Short mmCIF file of C-alpha atoms and ligand atoms in Angstrom, two decimals:
data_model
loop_
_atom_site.label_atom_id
_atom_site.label_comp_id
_atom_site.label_asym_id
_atom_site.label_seq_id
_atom_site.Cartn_x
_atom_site.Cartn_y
_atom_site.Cartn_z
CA UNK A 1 -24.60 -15.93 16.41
CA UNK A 2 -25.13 -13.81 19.67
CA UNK A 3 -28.33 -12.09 20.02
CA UNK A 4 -30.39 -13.88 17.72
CA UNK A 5 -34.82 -14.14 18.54
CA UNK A 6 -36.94 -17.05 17.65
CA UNK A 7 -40.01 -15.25 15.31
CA UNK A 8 -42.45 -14.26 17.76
CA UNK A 9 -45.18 -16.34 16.21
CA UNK A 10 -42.92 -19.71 16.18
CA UNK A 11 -41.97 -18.58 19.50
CA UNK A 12 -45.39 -17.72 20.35
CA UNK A 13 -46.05 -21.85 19.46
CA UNK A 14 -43.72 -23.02 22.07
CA UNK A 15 -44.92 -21.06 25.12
CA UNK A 16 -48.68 -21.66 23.82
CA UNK A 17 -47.74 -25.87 23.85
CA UNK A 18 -46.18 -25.71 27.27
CA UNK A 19 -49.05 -23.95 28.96
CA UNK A 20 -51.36 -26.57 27.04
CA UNK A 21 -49.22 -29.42 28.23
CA UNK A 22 -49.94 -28.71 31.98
CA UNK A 23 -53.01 -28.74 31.23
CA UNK A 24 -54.07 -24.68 30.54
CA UNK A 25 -57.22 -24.52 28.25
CA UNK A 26 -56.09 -22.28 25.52
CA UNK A 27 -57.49 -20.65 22.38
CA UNK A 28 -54.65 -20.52 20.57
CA UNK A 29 -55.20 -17.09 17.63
CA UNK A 30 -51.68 -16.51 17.48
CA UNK A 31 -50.42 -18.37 14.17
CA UNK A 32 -50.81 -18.00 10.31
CA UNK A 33 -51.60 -21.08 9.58
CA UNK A 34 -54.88 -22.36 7.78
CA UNK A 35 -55.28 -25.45 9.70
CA UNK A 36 -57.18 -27.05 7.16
CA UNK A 37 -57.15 -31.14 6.33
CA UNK A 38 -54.59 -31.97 3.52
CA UNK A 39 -56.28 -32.08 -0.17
CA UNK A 40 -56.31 -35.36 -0.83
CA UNK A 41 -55.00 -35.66 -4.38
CA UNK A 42 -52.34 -33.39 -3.17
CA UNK A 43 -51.17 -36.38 -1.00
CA UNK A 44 -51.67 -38.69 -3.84
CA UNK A 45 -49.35 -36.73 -5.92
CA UNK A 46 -46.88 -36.60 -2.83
CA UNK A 47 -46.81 -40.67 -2.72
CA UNK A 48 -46.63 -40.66 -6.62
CA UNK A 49 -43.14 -38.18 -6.43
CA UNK A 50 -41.55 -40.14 -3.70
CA UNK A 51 -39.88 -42.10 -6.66
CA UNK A 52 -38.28 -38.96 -7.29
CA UNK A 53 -34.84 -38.93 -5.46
CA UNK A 54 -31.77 -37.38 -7.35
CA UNK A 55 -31.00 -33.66 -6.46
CA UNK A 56 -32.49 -31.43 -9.35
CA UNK A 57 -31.96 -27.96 -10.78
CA UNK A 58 -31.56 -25.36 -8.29
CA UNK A 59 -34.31 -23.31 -10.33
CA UNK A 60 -36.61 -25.99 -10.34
CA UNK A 61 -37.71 -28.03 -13.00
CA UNK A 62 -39.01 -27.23 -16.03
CA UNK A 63 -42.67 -28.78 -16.01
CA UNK A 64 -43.30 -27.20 -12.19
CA UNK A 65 -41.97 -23.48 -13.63
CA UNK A 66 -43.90 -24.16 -16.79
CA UNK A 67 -46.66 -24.81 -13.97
CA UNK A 68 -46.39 -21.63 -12.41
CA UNK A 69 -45.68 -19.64 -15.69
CA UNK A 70 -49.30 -20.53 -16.69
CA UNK A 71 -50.31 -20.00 -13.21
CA UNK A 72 -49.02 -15.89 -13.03
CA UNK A 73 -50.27 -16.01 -17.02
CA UNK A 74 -53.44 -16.24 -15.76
CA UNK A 75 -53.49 -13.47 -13.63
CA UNK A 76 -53.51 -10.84 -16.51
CA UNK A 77 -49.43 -11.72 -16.07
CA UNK A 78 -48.01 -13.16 -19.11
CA UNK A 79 -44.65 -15.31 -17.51
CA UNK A 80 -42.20 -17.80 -18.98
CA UNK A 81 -40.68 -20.65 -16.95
CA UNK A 82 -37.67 -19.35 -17.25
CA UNK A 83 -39.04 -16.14 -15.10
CA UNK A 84 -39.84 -18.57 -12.49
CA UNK A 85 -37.81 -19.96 -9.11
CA UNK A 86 -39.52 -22.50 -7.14
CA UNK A 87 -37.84 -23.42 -3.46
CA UNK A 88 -38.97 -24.44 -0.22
CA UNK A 89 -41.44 -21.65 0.77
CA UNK A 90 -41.85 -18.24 -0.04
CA UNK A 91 -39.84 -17.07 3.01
CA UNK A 92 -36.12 -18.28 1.73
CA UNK A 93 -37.05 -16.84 -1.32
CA UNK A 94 -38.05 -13.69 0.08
CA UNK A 95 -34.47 -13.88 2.05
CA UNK A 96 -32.90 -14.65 -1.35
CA UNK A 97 -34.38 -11.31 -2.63
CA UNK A 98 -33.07 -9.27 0.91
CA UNK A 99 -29.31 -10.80 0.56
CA UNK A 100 -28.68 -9.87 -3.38
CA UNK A 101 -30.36 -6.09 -2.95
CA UNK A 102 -29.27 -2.95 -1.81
CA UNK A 103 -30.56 -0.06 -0.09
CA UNK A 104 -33.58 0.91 3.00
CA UNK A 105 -36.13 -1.48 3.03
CA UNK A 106 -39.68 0.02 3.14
CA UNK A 107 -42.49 -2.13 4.97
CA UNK A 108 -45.81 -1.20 6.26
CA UNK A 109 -46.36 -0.77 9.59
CA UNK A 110 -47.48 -3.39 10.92
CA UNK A 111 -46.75 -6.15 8.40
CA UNK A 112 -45.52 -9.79 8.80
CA UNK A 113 -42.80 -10.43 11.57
CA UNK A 114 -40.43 -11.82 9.09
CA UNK A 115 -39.49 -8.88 6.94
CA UNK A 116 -37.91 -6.91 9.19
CA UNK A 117 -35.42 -9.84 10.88
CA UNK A 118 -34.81 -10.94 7.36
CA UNK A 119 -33.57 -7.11 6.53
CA UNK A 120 -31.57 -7.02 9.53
CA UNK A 121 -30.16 -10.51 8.39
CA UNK A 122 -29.14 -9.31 5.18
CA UNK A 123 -27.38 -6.24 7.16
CA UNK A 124 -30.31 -3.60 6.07
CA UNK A 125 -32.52 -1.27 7.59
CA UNK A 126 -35.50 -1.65 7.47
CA UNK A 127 -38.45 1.34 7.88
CA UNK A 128 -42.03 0.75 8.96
CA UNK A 129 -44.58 3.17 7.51
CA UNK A 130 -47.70 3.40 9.06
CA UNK A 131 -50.38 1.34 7.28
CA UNK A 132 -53.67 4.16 5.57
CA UNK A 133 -57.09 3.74 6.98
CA UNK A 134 -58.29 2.06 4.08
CA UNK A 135 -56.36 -1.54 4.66
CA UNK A 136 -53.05 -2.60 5.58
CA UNK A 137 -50.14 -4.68 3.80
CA UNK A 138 -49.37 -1.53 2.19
CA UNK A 139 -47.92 1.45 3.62
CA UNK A 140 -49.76 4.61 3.10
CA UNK A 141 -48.52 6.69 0.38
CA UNK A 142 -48.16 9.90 1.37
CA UNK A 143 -45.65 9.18 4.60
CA UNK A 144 -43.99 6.85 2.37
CA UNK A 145 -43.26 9.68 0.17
CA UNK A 146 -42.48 11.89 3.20
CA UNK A 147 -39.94 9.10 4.11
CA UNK A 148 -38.18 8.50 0.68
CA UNK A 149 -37.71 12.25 0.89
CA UNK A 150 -36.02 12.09 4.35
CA UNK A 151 -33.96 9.20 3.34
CA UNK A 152 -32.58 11.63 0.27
CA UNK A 153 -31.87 14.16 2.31
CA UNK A 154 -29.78 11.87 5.22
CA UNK A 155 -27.62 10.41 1.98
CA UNK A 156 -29.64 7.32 2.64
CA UNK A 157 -30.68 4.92 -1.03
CA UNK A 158 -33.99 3.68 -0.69
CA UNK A 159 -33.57 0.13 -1.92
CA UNK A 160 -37.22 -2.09 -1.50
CA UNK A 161 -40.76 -1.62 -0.75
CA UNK A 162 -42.51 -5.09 0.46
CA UNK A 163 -46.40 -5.28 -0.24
CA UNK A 164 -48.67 -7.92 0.96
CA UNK A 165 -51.59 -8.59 -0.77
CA UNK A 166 -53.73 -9.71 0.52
CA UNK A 167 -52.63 -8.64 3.87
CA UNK A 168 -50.52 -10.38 7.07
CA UNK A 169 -51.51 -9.12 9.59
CA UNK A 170 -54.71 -6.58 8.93
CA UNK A 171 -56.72 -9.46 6.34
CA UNK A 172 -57.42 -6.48 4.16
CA UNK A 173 -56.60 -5.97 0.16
CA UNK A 174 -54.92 -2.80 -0.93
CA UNK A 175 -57.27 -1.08 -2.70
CA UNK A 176 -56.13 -0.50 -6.61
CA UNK A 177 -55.73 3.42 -5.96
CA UNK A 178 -53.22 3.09 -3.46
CA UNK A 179 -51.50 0.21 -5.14
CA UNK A 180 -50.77 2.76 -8.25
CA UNK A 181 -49.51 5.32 -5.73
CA UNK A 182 -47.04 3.87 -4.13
CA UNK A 183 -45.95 2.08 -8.07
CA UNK A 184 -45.76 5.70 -8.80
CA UNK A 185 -43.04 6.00 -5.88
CA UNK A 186 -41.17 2.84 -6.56
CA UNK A 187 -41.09 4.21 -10.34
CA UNK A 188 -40.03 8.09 -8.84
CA UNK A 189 -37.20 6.36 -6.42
CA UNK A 190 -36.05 3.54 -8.60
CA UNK A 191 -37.27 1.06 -5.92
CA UNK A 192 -37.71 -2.75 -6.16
CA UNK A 193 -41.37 -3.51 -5.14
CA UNK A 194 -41.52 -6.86 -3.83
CA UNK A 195 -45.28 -8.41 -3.79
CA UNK A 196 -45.99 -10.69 -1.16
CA UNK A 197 -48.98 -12.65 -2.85
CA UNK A 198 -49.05 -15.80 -0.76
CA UNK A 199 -52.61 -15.07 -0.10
CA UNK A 200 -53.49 -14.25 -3.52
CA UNK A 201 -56.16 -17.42 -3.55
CA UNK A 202 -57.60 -16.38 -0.21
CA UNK A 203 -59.74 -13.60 -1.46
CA UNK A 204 -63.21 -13.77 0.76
CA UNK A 205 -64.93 -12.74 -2.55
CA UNK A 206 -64.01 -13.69 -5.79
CA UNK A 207 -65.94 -10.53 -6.87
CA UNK A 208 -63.26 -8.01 -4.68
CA UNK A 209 -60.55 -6.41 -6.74
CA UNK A 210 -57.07 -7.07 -7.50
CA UNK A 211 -54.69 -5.21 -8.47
CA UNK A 212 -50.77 -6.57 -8.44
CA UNK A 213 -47.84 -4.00 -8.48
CA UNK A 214 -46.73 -6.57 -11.31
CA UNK A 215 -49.62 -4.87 -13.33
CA UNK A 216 -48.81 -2.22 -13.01
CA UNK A 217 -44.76 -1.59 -13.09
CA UNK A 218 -44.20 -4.89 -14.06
CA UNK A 219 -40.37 -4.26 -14.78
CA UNK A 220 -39.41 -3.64 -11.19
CA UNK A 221 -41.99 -5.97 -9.22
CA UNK A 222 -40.58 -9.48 -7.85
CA UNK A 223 -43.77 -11.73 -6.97
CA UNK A 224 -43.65 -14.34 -4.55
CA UNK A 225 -46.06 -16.80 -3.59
CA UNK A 226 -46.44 -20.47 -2.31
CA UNK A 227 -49.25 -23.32 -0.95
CA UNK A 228 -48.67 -22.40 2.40
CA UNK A 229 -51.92 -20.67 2.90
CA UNK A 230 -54.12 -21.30 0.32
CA UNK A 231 -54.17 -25.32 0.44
CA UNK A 232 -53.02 -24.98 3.95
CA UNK A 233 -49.56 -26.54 2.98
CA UNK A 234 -47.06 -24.73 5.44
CA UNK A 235 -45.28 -28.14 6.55
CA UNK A 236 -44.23 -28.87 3.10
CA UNK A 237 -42.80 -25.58 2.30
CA UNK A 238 -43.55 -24.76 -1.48
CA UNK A 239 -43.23 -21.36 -2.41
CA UNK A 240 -42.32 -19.56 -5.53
CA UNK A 241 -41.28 -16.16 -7.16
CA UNK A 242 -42.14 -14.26 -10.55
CA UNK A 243 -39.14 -11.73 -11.46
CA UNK A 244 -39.49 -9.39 -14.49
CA UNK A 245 -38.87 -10.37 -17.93
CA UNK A 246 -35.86 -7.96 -18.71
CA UNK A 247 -32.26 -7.42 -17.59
CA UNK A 248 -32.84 -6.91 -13.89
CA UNK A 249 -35.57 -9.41 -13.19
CA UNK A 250 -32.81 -11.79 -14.86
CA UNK A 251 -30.22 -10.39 -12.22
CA UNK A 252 -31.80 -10.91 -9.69
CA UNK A 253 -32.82 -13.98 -10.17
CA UNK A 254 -29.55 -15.41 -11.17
CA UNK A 255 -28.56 -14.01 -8.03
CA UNK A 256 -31.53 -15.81 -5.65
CA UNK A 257 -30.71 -19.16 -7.63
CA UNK A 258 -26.78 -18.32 -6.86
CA UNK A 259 -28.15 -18.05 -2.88
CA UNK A 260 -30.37 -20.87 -3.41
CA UNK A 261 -27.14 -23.34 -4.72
CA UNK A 262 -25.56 -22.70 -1.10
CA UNK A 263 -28.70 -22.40 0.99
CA UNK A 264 -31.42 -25.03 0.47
CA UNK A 265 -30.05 -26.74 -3.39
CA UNK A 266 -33.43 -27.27 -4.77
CA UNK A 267 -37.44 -27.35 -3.55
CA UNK A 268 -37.87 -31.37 -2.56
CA UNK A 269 -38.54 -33.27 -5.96
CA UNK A 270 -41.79 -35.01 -4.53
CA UNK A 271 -42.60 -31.50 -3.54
CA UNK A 272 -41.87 -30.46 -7.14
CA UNK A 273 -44.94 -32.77 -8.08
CA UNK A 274 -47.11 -31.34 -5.88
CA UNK A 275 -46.65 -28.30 -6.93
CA UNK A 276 -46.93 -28.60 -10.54
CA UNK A 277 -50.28 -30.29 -9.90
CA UNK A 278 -51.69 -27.11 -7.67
CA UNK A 279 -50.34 -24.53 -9.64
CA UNK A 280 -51.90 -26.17 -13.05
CA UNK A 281 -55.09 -25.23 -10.90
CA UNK A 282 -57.46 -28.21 -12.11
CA UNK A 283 -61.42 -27.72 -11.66
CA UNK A 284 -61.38 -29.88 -8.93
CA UNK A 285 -58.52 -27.63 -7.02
CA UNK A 286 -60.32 -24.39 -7.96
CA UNK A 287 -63.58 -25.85 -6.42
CA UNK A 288 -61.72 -26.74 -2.98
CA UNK A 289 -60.19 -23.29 -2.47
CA UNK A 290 -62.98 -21.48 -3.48
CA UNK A 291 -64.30 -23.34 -0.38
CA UNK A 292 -61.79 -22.92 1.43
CA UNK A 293 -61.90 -19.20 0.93
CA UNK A 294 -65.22 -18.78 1.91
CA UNK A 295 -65.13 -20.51 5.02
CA UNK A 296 -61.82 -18.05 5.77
CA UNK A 297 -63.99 -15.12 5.04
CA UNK A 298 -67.08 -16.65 6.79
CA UNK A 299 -64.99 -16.90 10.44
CA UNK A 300 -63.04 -13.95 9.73
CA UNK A 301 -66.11 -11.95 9.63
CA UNK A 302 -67.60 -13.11 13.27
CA UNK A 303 -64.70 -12.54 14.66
CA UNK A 304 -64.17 -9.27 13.79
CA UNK A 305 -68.14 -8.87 15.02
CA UNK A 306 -67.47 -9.87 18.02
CA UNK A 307 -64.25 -7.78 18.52
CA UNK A 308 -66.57 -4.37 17.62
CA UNK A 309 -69.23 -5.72 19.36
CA UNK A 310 -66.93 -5.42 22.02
CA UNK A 311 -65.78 -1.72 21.45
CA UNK A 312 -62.89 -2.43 19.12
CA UNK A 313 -62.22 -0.87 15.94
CA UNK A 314 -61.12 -3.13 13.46
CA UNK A 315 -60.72 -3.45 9.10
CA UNK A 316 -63.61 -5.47 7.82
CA UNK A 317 -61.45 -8.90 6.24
CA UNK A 318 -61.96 -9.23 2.58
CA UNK A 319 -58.77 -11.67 2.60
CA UNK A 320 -56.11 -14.53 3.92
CA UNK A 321 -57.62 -15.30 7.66
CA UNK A 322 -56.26 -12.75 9.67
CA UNK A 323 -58.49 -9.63 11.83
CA UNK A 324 -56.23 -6.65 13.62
CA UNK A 325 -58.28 -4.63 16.06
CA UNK A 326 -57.58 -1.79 17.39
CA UNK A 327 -58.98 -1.32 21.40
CA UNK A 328 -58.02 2.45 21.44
CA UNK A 329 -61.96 3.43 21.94
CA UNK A 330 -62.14 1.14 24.77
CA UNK A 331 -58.66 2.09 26.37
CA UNK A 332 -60.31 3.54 30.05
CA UNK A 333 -61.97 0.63 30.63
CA UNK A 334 -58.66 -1.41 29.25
CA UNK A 335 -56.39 0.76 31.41
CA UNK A 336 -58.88 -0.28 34.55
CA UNK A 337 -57.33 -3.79 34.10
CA UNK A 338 -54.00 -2.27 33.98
CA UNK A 339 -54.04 -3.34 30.37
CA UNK A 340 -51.86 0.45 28.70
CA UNK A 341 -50.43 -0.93 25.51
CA UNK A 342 -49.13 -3.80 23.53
CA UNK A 343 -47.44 -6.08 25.62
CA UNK A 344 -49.77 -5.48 28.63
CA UNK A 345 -53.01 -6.45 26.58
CA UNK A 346 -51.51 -9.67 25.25
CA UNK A 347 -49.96 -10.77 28.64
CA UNK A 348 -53.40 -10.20 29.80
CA UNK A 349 -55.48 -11.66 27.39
CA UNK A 350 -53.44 -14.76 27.90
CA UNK A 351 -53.15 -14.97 31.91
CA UNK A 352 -56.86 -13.77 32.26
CA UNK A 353 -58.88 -15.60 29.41
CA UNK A 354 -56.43 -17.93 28.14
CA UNK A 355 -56.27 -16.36 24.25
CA UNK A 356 -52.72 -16.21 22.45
CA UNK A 357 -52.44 -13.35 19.60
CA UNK A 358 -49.99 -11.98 18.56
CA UNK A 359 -49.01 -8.66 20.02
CA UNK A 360 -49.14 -5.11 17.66
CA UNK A 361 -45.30 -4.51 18.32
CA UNK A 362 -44.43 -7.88 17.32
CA UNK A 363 -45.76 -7.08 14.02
CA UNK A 364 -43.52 -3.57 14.19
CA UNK A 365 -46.61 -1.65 15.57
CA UNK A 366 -46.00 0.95 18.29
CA UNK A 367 -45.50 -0.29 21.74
CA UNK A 368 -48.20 2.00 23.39
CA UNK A 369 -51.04 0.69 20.93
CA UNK A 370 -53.89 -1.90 21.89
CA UNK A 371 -53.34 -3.93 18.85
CA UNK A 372 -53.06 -7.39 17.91
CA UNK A 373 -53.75 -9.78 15.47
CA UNK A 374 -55.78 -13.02 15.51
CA UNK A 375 -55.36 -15.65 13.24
CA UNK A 376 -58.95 -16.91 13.09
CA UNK A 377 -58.37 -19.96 10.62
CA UNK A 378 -57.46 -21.76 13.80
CA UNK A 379 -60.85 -22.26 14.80
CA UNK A 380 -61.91 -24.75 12.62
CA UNK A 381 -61.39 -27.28 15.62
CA UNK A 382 -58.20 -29.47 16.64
CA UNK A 383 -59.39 -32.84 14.86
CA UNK A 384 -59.08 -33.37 11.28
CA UNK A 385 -62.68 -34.27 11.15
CA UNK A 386 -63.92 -31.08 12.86
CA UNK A 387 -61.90 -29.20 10.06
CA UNK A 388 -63.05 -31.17 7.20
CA UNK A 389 -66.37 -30.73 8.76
CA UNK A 390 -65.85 -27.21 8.85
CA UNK A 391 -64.85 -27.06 5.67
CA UNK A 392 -67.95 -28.86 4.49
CA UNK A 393 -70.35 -27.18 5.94
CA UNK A 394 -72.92 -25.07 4.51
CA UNK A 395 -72.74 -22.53 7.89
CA UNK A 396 -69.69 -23.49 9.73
CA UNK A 397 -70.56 -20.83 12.48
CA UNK A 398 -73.48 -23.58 13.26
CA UNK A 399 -71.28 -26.17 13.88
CA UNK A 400 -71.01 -26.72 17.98
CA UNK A 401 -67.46 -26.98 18.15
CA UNK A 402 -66.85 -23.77 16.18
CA UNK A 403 -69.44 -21.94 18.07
CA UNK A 404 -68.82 -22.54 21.03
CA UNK A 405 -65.00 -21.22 20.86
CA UNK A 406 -66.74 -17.98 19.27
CA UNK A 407 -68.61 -17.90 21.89
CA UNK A 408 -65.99 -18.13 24.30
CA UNK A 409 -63.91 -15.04 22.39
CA UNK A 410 -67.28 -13.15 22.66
CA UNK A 411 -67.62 -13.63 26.51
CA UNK A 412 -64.11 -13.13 27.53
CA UNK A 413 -64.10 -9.75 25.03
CA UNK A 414 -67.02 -8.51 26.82
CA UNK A 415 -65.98 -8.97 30.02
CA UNK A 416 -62.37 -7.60 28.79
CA UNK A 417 -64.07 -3.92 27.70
CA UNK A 418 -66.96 -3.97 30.49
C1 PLP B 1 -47.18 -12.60 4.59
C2 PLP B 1 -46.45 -13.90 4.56
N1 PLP B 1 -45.48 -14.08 3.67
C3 PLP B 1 -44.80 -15.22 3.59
C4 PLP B 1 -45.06 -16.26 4.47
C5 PLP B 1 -44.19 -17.47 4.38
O1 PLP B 1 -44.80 -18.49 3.78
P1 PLP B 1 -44.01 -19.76 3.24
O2 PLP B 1 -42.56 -19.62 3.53
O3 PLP B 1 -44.62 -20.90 3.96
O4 PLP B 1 -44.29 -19.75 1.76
C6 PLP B 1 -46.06 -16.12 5.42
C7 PLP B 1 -46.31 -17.20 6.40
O5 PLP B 1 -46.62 -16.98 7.53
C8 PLP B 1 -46.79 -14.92 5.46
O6 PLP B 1 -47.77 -14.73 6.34
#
């Protein structure tokens, strides 16, 4: 088809390899990915499913849905298998959900590149509402209300609101207050809310709270989640959805497995294994992302110090491994550099200091703002063994490799706002 874009971020990979490969030094902030060592009975369960060959149901099998039934049961969400899909990430699934829905698409603004291409795929428009001060990955409630309103009044049928929670690209939770605001709108405009919770087990502090639009209007909330982030699984694509337990969660996801048949069959049966061993969450699973959370949270945190430090405003991260500052205070001394909005600042960050983010309007921010977002779980090192090491570690910051690419950020974002 004519026209079509790479996603930024993928694309973002490709120009961020060819600059490496003639031989630019880069720090490379501009991918969700948590770059973390594999889990190693993860692989062992891998090698043990290879025996596995034959096609299976399109669903997924029965003991990886029973898997994730008990998974969403507990998390205050009482599921059967039979509410369950399973399939080769989150992201088909989430296209699955785009192709067999009506109506405007509601997304906050910013929020993960993906949502609004796969709208657009599935011949939708999609809206962007500006994100409250509070956190992002949800839009703020009163313009989305101001929007559903405007859509009434154009003859428009607000179809979807997409949360993410925890947040892509701001690393912020939705507080529970605005979570039951905009349920109240969903309820008010008969919309579909669609919780992106593929960071759900990257939560800085176990202590923070969380509050799923499942909990709340349970009968019109579609979850999806996946392995992706939490046990840094991305390359073997295991994601997964929750629908409601009454005649429209059983719609729809008729109508997702019905996509799924002609799209991607089934999720891998080794992959199957996998993931009915991670989402049965054994002690020993529990214990590795709790540790993998905290190191997240840990080199979140000096990042987004040394981006304030620097002048920046910026969300404090409670969650996934993600920081979005904003350089509006420091825009005279930015605009010095001829750095005036989006495109400019990541162009320049790039040329000048060799760091690749990914640029605010990417992300469906507005052109003319200094934002961006770093992904800052790709600083555990490039080795496996600086990774694990990081991983290990009672202070990663103390490790040399990891702080002396913090370092690096700090210097060049000095320098950058001087
Ligand atoms: C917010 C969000 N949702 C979904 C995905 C897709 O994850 P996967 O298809 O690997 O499950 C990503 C990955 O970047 C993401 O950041």
């Amino acid at each position: 088809m004519a026209g079509r874009k790479v996603s930024p971020n993928l694309e973002l990979n490709r120009i961020v390899d060819e600059r490496r490969a003639v031989g630019e030094s880069l720090v490379h902030l501009g991918f969700g990915e948590a770059r973390l060592p594999v889990f190693a009975p993860l692989a062992r369960q891998l090698a043990a499913g290879a025996a596995y060959n034959a096609y299976g149901p399109v669903a997924g099998g029965l003991p990886v849905r029973e898997a994730v039934a008990g998974y969403f049961t507990r998390r205050r969400l009482p599921t059967g298998p039979d509410q369950v899909l399973v399939a080769p990430g989150s992201k088909p699934l989430l296209m699955g959900l785009q192709h067999v829905t009506g109506g405007e698409v509601y997304l906050p603004k910013p929020a993960w590149n993906t949502y609004a291409p796969q709208a657009a795929l599935a011949g939708k428009r999609a809206i962007g509402v500006p994100i409250p001060p509070e956190s992002g990955g949800i839009p703020d409630p009163a313009v989305l209300r101001e929007e559903l309103r405007a859509a009434r009044t154009r003859g428009a049928t607000p179809g979807m609101v997409i949360l993410t929670l925890p947040d892509n690209p701001t690393g912020t939770i939705a507080p529970a207050r605005l979570v039951r605001e905009v349920c109240a709108l969903a309820e008010e405009y008969d919309l579909l809310v669609v919780s992106d919770e593929v960071y759900r087990d990257v939560i800085h502090d176990p202590a923070t709270e969380f509050l799923s639009p499942a909990d709340v209007v349970p009968h019109r909330t579609v979850v999806t989640t996946g392995l992706s982030k939490s046990l840094a699984l991305g390359g073997w694509r295991i994601g997964c959805a929750r629908f409601p337990g009454n005649p429209l969660g059983r719609r729809l996801r008729d109508d997702v497995v019905a996509v799924g048949s002609e799209v991607w069959s089934t999720l891998a049966a080794p992959m199957q294994e996998v993931a009915e061993y991670a989402f049965s969450e054994p002690p020993e699973l529990r214990a590795w992302l709790g540790r993998a959370a905290r190191l997240h949270g840990t080199v979140a945190r000096a990042v987004h110090a040394l981006l304030t430090d620097a002048g920046a405003s910026c969300r404090p991260p409670t969650g996934a491994f993600y920081v979005y500052p904003d350089f509006e205070p420091v825009r005279d001394a930015l605009a010095r550099r001829g750095v005036t909005d989006s495109p400019s600042l990541f162009a320049h960050l790039l040329d000048e200091y060799g760091i690749a983010v990914l640029a605010g309007h990417q992300l469906g921010d507005d052109e003319g703002a200094l934002r961006f977002k770093a992904a800052t779980s790709l600083l555990y090192g490039p080795t496996r063994e600086e990774q694990q090491a990081a991983l290990d570690a009672e202070d990663p910051l103390r490790l040399p490799h990891v702080d002396s690419v913090l370092t690096r950020l700090a210097e060049s974002f000095a320098k950058l706002t001087a």
